[in-house]
Short mmCIF file of C-alpha atoms in Angstrom, two decimals:
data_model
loop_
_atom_site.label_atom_id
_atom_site.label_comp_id
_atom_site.label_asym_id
_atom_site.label_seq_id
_atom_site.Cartn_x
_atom_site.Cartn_y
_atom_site.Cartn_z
CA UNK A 1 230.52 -69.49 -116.45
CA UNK A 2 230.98 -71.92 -119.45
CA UNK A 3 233.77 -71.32 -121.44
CA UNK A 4 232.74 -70.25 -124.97
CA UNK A 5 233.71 -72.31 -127.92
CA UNK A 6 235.37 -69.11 -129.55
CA UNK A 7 237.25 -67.95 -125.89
CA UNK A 8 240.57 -68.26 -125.83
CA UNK A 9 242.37 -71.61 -123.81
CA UNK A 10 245.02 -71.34 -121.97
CA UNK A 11 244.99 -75.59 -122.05
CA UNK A 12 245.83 -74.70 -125.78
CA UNK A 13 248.12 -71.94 -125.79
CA UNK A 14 250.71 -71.64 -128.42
CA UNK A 15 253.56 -71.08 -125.50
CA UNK A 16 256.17 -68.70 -124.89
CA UNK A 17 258.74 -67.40 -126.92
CA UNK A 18 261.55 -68.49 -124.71
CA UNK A 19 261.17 -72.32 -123.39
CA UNK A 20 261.21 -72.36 -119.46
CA UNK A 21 262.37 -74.44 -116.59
CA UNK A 22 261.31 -73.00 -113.34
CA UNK A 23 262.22 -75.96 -110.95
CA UNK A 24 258.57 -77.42 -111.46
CA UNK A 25 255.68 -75.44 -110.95
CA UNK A 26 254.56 -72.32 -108.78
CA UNK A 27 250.91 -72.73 -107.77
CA UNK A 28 247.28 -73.89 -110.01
CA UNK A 29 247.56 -70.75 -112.03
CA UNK A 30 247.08 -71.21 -116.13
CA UNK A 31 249.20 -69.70 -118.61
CA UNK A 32 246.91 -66.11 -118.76
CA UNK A 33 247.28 -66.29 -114.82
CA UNK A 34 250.42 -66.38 -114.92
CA UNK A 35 250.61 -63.82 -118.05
CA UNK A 36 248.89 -61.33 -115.56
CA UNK A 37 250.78 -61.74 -112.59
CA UNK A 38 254.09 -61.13 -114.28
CA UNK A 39 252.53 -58.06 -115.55
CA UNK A 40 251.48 -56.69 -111.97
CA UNK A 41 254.61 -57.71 -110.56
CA UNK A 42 256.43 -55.96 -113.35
CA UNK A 43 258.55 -52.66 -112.55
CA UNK A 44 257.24 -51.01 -115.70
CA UNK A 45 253.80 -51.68 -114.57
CA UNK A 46 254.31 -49.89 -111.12
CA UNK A 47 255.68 -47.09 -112.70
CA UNK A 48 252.30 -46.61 -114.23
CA UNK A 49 250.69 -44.91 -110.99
CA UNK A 50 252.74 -41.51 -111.52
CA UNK A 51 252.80 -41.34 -115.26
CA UNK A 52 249.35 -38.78 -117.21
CA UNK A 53 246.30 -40.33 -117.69
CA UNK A 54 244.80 -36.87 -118.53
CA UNK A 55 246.01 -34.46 -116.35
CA UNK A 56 249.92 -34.24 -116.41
CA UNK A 57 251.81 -34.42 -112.88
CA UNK A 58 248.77 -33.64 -110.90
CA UNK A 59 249.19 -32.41 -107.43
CA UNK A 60 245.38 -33.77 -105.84
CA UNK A 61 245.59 -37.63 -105.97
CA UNK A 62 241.74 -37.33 -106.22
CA UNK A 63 243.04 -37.92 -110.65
CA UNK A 64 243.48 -40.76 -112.21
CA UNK A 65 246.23 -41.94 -113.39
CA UNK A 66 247.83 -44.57 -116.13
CA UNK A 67 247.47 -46.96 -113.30
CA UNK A 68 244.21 -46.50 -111.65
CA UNK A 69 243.01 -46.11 -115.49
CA UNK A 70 244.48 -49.47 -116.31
CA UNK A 71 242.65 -51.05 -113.59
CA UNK A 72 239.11 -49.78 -114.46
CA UNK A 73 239.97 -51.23 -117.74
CA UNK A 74 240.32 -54.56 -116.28
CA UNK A 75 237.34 -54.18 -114.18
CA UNK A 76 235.21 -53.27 -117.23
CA UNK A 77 237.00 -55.99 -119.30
CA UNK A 78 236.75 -58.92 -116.91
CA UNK A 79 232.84 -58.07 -116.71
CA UNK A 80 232.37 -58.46 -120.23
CA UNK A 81 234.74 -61.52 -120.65
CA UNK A 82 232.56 -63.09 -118.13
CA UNK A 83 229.24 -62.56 -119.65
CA UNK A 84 230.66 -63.49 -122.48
CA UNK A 85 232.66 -66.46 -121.73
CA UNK A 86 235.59 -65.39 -122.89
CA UNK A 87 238.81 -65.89 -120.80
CA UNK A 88 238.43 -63.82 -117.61
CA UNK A 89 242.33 -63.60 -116.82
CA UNK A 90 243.58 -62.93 -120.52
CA UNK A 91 241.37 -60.39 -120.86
CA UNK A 92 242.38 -58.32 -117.67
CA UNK A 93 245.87 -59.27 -118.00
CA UNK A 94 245.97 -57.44 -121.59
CA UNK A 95 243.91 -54.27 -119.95
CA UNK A 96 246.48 -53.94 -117.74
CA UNK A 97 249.38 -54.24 -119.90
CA UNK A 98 247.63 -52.09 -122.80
CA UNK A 99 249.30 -48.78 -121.44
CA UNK A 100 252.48 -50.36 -119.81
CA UNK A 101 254.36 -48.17 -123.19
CA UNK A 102 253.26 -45.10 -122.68
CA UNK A 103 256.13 -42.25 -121.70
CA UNK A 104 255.55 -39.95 -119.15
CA UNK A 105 253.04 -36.56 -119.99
CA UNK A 106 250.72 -39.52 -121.84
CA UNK A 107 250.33 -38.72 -125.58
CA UNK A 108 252.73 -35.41 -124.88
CA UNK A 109 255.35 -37.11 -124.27
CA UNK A 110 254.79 -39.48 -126.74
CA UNK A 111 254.25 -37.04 -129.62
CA UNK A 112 258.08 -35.40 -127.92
CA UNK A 113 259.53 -38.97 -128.23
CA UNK A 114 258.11 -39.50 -131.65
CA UNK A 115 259.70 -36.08 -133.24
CA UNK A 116 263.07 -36.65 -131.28
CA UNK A 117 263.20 -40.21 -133.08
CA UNK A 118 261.56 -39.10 -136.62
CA UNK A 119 264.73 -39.88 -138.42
CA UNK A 120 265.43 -43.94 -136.64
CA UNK A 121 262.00 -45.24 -137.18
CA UNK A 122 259.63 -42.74 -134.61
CA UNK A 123 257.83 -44.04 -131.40
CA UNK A 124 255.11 -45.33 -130.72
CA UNK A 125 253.37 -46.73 -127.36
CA UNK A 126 251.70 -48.98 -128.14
CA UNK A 127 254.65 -51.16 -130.26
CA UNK A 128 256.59 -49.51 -126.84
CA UNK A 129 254.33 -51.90 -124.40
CA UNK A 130 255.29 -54.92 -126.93
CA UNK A 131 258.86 -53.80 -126.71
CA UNK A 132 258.87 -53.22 -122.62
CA UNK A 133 257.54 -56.68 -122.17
CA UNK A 134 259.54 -58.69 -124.36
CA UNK A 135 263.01 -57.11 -124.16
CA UNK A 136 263.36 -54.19 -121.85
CA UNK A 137 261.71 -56.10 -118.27
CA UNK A 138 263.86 -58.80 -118.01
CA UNK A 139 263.75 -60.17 -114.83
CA UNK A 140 264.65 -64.00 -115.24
CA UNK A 141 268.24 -64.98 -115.60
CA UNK A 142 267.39 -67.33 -118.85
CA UNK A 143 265.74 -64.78 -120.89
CA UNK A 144 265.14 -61.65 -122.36
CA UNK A 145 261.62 -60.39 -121.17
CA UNK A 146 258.83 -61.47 -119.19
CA UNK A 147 258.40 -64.63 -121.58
CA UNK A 148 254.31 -63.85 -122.06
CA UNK A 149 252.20 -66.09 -123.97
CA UNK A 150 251.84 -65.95 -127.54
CA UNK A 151 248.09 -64.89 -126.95
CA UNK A 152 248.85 -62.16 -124.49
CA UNK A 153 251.51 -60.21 -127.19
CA UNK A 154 249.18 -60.97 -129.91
CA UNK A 155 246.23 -59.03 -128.19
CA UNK A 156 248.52 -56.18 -127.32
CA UNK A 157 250.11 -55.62 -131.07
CA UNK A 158 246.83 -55.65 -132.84
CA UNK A 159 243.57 -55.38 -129.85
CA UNK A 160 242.81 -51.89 -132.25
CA UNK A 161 242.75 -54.45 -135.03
CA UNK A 162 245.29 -55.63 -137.93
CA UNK A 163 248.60 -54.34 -138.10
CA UNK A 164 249.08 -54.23 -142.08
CA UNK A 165 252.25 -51.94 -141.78
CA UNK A 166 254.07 -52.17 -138.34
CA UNK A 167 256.31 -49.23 -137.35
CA UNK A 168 260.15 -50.54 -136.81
CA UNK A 169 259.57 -51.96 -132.77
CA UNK A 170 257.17 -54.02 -133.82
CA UNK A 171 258.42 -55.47 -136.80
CA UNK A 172 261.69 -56.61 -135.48
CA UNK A 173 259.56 -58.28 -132.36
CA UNK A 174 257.43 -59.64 -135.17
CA UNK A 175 260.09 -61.26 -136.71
CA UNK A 176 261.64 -62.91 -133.87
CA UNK A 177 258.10 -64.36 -132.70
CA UNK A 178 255.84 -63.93 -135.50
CA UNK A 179 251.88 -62.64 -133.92
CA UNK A 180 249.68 -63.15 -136.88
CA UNK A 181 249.73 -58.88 -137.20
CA UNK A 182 247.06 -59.21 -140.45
CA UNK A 183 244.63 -61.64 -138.73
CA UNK A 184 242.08 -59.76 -136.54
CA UNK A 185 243.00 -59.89 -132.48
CA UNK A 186 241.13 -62.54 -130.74
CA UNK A 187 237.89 -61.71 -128.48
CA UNK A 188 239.81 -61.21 -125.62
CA UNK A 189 241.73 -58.48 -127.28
CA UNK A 190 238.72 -56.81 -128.45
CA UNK A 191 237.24 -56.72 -125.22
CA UNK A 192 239.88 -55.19 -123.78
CA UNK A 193 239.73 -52.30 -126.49
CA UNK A 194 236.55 -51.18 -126.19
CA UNK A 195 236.89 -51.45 -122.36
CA UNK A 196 239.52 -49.07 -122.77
CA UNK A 197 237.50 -46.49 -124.39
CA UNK A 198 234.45 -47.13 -121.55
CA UNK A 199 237.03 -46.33 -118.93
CA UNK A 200 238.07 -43.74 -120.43
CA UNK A 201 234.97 -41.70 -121.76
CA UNK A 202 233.45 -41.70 -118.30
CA UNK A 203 236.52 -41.69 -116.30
CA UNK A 204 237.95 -38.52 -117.96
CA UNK A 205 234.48 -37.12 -117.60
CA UNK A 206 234.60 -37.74 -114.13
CA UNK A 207 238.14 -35.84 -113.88
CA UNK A 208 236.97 -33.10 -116.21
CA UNK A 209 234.06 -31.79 -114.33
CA UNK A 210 236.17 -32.32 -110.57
CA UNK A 211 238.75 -30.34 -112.31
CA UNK A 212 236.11 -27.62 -113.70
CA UNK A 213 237.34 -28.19 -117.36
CA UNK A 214 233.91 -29.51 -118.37
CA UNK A 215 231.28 -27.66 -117.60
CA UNK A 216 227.92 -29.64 -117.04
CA UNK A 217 225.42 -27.75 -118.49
CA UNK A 218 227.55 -28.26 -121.83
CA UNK A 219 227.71 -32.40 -121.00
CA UNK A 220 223.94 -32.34 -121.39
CA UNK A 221 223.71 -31.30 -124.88
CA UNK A 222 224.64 -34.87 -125.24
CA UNK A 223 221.40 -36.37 -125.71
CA UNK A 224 222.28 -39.76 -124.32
CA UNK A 225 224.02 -38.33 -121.03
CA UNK A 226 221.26 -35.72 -120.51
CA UNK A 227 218.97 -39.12 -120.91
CA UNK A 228 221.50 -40.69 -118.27
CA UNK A 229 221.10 -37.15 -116.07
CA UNK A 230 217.23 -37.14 -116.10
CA UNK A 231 216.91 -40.54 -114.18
CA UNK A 232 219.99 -39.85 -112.01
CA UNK A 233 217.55 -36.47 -110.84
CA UNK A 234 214.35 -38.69 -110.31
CA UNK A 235 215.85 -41.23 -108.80
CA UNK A 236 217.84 -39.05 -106.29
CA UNK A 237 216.25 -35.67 -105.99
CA UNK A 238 217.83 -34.84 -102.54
CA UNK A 239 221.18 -36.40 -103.06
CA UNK A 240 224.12 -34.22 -103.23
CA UNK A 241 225.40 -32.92 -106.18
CA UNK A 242 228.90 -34.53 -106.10
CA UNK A 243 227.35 -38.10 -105.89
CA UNK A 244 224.79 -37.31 -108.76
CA UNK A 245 227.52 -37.03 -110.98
CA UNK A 246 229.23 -39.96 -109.64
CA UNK A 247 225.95 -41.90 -110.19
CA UNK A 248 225.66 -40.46 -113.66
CA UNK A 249 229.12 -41.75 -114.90
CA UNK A 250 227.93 -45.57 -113.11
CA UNK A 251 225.00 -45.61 -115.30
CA UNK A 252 226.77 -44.70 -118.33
CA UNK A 253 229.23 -47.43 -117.66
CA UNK A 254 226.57 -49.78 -117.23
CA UNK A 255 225.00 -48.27 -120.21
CA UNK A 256 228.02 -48.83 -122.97
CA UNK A 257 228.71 -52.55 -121.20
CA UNK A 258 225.23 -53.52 -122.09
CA UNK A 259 225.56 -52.41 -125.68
CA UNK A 260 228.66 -54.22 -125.95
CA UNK A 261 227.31 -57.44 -124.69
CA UNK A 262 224.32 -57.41 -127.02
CA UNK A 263 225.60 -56.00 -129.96
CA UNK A 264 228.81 -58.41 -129.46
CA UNK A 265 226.44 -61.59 -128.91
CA UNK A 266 224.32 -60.57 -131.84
CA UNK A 267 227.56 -60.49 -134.06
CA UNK A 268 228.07 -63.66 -133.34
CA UNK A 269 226.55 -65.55 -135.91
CA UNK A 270 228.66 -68.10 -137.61
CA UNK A 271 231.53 -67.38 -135.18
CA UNK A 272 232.50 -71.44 -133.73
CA UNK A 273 236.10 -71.47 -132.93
CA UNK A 274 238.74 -68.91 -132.45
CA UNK A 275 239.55 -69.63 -135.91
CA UNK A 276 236.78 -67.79 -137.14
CA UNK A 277 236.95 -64.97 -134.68
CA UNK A 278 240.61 -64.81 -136.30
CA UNK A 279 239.15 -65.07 -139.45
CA UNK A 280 236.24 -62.98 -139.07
CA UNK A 281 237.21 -60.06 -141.23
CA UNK A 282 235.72 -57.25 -138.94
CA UNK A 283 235.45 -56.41 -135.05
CA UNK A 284 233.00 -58.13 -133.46
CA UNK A 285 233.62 -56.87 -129.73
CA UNK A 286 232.21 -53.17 -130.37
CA UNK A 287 229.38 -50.90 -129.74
CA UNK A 288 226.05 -51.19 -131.89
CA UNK A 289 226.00 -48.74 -134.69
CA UNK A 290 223.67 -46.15 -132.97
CA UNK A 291 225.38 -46.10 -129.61
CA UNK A 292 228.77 -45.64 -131.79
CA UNK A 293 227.58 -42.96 -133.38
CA UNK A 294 226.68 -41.45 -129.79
CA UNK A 295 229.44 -42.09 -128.40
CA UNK A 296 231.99 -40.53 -131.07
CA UNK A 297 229.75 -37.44 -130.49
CA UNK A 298 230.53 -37.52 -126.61
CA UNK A 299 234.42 -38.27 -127.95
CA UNK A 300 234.45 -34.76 -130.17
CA UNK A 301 233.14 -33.00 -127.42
CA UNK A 302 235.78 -34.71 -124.63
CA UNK A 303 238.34 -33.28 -127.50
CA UNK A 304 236.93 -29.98 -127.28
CA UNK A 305 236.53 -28.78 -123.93
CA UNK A 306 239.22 -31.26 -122.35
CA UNK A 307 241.84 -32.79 -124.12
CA UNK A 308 242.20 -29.51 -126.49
CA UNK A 309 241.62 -27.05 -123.37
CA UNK A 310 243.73 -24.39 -123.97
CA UNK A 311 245.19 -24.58 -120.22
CA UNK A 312 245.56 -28.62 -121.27
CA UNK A 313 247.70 -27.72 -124.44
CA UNK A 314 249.55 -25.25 -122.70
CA UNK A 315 250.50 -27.51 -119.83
CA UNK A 316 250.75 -30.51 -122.76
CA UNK A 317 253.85 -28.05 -124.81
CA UNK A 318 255.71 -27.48 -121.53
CA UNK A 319 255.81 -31.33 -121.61
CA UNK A 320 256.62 -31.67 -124.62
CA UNK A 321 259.63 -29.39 -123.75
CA UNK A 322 260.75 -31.42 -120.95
CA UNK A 323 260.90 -34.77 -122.68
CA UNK A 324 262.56 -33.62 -126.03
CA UNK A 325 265.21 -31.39 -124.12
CA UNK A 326 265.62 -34.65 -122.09
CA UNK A 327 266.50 -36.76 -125.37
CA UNK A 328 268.47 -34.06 -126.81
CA UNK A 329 271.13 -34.06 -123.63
CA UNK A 330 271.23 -37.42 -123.70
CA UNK A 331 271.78 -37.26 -127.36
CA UNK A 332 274.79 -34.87 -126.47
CA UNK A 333 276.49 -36.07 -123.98
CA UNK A 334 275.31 -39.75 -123.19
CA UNK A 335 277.46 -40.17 -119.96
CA UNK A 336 274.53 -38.38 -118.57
CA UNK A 337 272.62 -41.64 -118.43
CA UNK A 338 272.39 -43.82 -115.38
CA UNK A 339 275.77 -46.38 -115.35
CA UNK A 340 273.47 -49.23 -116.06
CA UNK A 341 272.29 -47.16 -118.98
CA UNK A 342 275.12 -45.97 -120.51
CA UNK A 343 277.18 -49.24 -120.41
CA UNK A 344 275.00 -50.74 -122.60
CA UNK A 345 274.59 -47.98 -124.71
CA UNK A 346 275.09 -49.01 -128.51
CA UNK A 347 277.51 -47.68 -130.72
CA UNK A 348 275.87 -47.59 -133.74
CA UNK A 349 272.30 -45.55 -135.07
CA UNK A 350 269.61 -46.09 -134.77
CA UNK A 351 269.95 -48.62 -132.01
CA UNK A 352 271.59 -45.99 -129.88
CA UNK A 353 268.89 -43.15 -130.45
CA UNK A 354 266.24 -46.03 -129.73
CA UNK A 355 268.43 -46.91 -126.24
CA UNK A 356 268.20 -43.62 -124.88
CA UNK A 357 264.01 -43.59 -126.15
CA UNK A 358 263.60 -46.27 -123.79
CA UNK A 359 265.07 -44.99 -121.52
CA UNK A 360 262.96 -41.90 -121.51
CA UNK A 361 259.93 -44.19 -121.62
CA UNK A 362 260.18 -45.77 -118.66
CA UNK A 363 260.33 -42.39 -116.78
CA UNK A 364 257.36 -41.26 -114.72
CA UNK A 365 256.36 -37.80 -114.69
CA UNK A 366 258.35 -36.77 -111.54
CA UNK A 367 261.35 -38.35 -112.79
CA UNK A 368 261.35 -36.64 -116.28
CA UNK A 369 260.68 -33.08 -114.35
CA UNK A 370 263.62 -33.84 -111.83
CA UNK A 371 265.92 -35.31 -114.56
CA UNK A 372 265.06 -31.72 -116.78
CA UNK A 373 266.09 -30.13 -113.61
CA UNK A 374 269.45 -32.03 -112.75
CA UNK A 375 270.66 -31.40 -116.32
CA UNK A 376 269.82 -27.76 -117.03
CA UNK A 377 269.10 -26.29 -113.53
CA UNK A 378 265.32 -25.98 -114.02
CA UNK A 379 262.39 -27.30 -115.26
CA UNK A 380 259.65 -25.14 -116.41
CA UNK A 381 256.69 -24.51 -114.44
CA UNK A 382 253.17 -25.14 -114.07
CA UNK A 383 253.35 -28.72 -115.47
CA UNK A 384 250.78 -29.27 -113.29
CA UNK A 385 247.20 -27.71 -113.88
CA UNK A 386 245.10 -29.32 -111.47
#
């Protein structure tokens, strides 16, 4: 595929933060290769495979989970970077880093973290995935980091679009390597957004209904997915009921890919360089206005009959629990932290609140339950609804 004027070029990258000298180099990779592959090698992004995606600590490994969601993201992502032609290996490089901040319990956990640390600047994941990669994963001996291109950390602080007030993690990493945070992300980065919300409306759906949160009859009030349904039927008749419903989420995929790729190329107009995509003043990487409007509808009702379940919020406050008694022991008595931990453990606030947040946000699920349970004897139950 011919690379697109407006792609991103790893031939033109504006480097690393941190100059390198690796003994020459390691293999025909470009800079985005190599971007990714210190990303999958990373510890943080291993951890990802027991942390929520939507249901928390699930016992059936039938679920997703932050991991196996982060790599339908890159699946989805590279397709549309190739049709595109954008840059296949920035683009799945910053879908599988887009999550790497998340705590464990997903957006519980997050909203735990975020009270515990209301008073030194609050948390936030995805300034947390910016924070992970450029201070906390440091696993060269000449650097803080994993030393990603300037393209790669740029996508991740702003792929939802400008940053015109960054919370407190971001601004300081702003300040030591500035990322453009009012200029809109670069196509790449856009991509990988609206990948992330294809993945994730089907995925969950998929999840929902094997779970028997989502009932299907309710699904097809949506008029595009009982559309989807009705060909799924004549094409199949006989099939089993199981793969109809896999073959219905496919379709939709397909569906919402195609939109993208003709409402993105259609967008296009006037857009030469990256320059302009830079400049652009609006996403261009997005569904058409009609399917947006259709696909916010299947959003409100994913809201209401999964992600605002009752069982969901119930499982979601027990969570909550976990994590923010966590961060208050620590708080306590910090000598409860690991040795590594706890010898570099600030003196002064709000760097030492912020210490033992990351901390806490590199735990998995598991880990947070069995921490819970080494400090206070127990850890409630039924944190795990599926």
């Amino acid at each position: 595929m011919t690379r697109a004027p407006y792609a991103a070029d790893p031939t033109a990258s504006r480097g690393r933060e941190f100059p390198e000298n690796r003994g020459g180099t390691r293999g025909p990779r470009s800079e985005f290769q190599r971007d990714r592959d210190r990303i999958i090698h990373s510890i943080s992004f291993r951890r990802l495979r027991s942390k929520t995606q939507v249901f928390i600590a699930p016992d059936g490994d039938h679920y997703r989970t932050r991991l196996t969601h982060s790599l339908e993201v890159a699946q989805i992502g590279r397709v549309i970077a190739r049709t595109l032609g954008l840059d296949e290996d920035l683009t799945e490089a910053l879908c599988l880093a887009h999550d790497i901040g998340h705590p464990p319990f997903g957006h519980a956990g997050e909203k735990a973290l975020s009270l515990a640390m209301e008073k030194h600047g609050g948390f936030d994941h995805n300034a947390q995935s910016l924070r992970t990669l450029m201070r906390l994963e440091s696993p060269y001996c000449d650097h803080e980091g994993l030393n990603l291109t300037w393209e790669l950390l740029e996508g991740l602080a702003k792929h939802n679009g400008p940053v015109e007030e960054p919370g407190w993690a971001l601004s300081e990493l702003d300040a030591d390597y500035p990322l453009a945070l009012r200029k809109y992300p670069s196509l790449e980065a856009q991509v990988a957004a609206i990948a992330d919300d294809i993945a994730y409306d089907n995925h969950d759906i998929d999840d929902g209904l094997r779970a028997g949160f989502i009932d299907l009859d309710e699904l097809l009030t949506i008029d595009f997915v009982a559309d989807q349904w009705r060909m799924v039927e004549n094409r199949f008749p006989g099939a089993q009921r199981e793969r109809q419903l896999r073959e219905l989420v496919r379709g939709q995929i397909g569906l919402m890919v195609n939109d993208v790729i003709e409402h993105t190329r259609n967008a296009m107009g006037g857009i030469e360089t990256l320059n302009n995509v830079h400049e652009a003043g609006q996403v261009l990487a997005t569904f058409s206005p009609s399917f947006a409007q259709a696909e916010r509808k299947l959003k409100n009702f994913m809201y209401e009959k999964l992600y605002y379940h009752p069982e969901q919020l119930s499982t979601a406050e027990k969570a909550r629990d976990v994590v923010s008694r966590i961060y208050a022991a620590y708080e306590q008595d910090a000598s409860l932290l690991p040795r590594d931990w706890y010898a570099t453990l600030p003196e002064s606030e709000p760097a030492r609140s912020r210490h033992v947040a990351d901390y806490i946000a590199g735990m998995t699920d598991r880990y947070a339950i069995d921490q819970c349970a080494k400090i206070y004897g127990s850890a409630p139950d039924g944190l795990s609804n599926v």
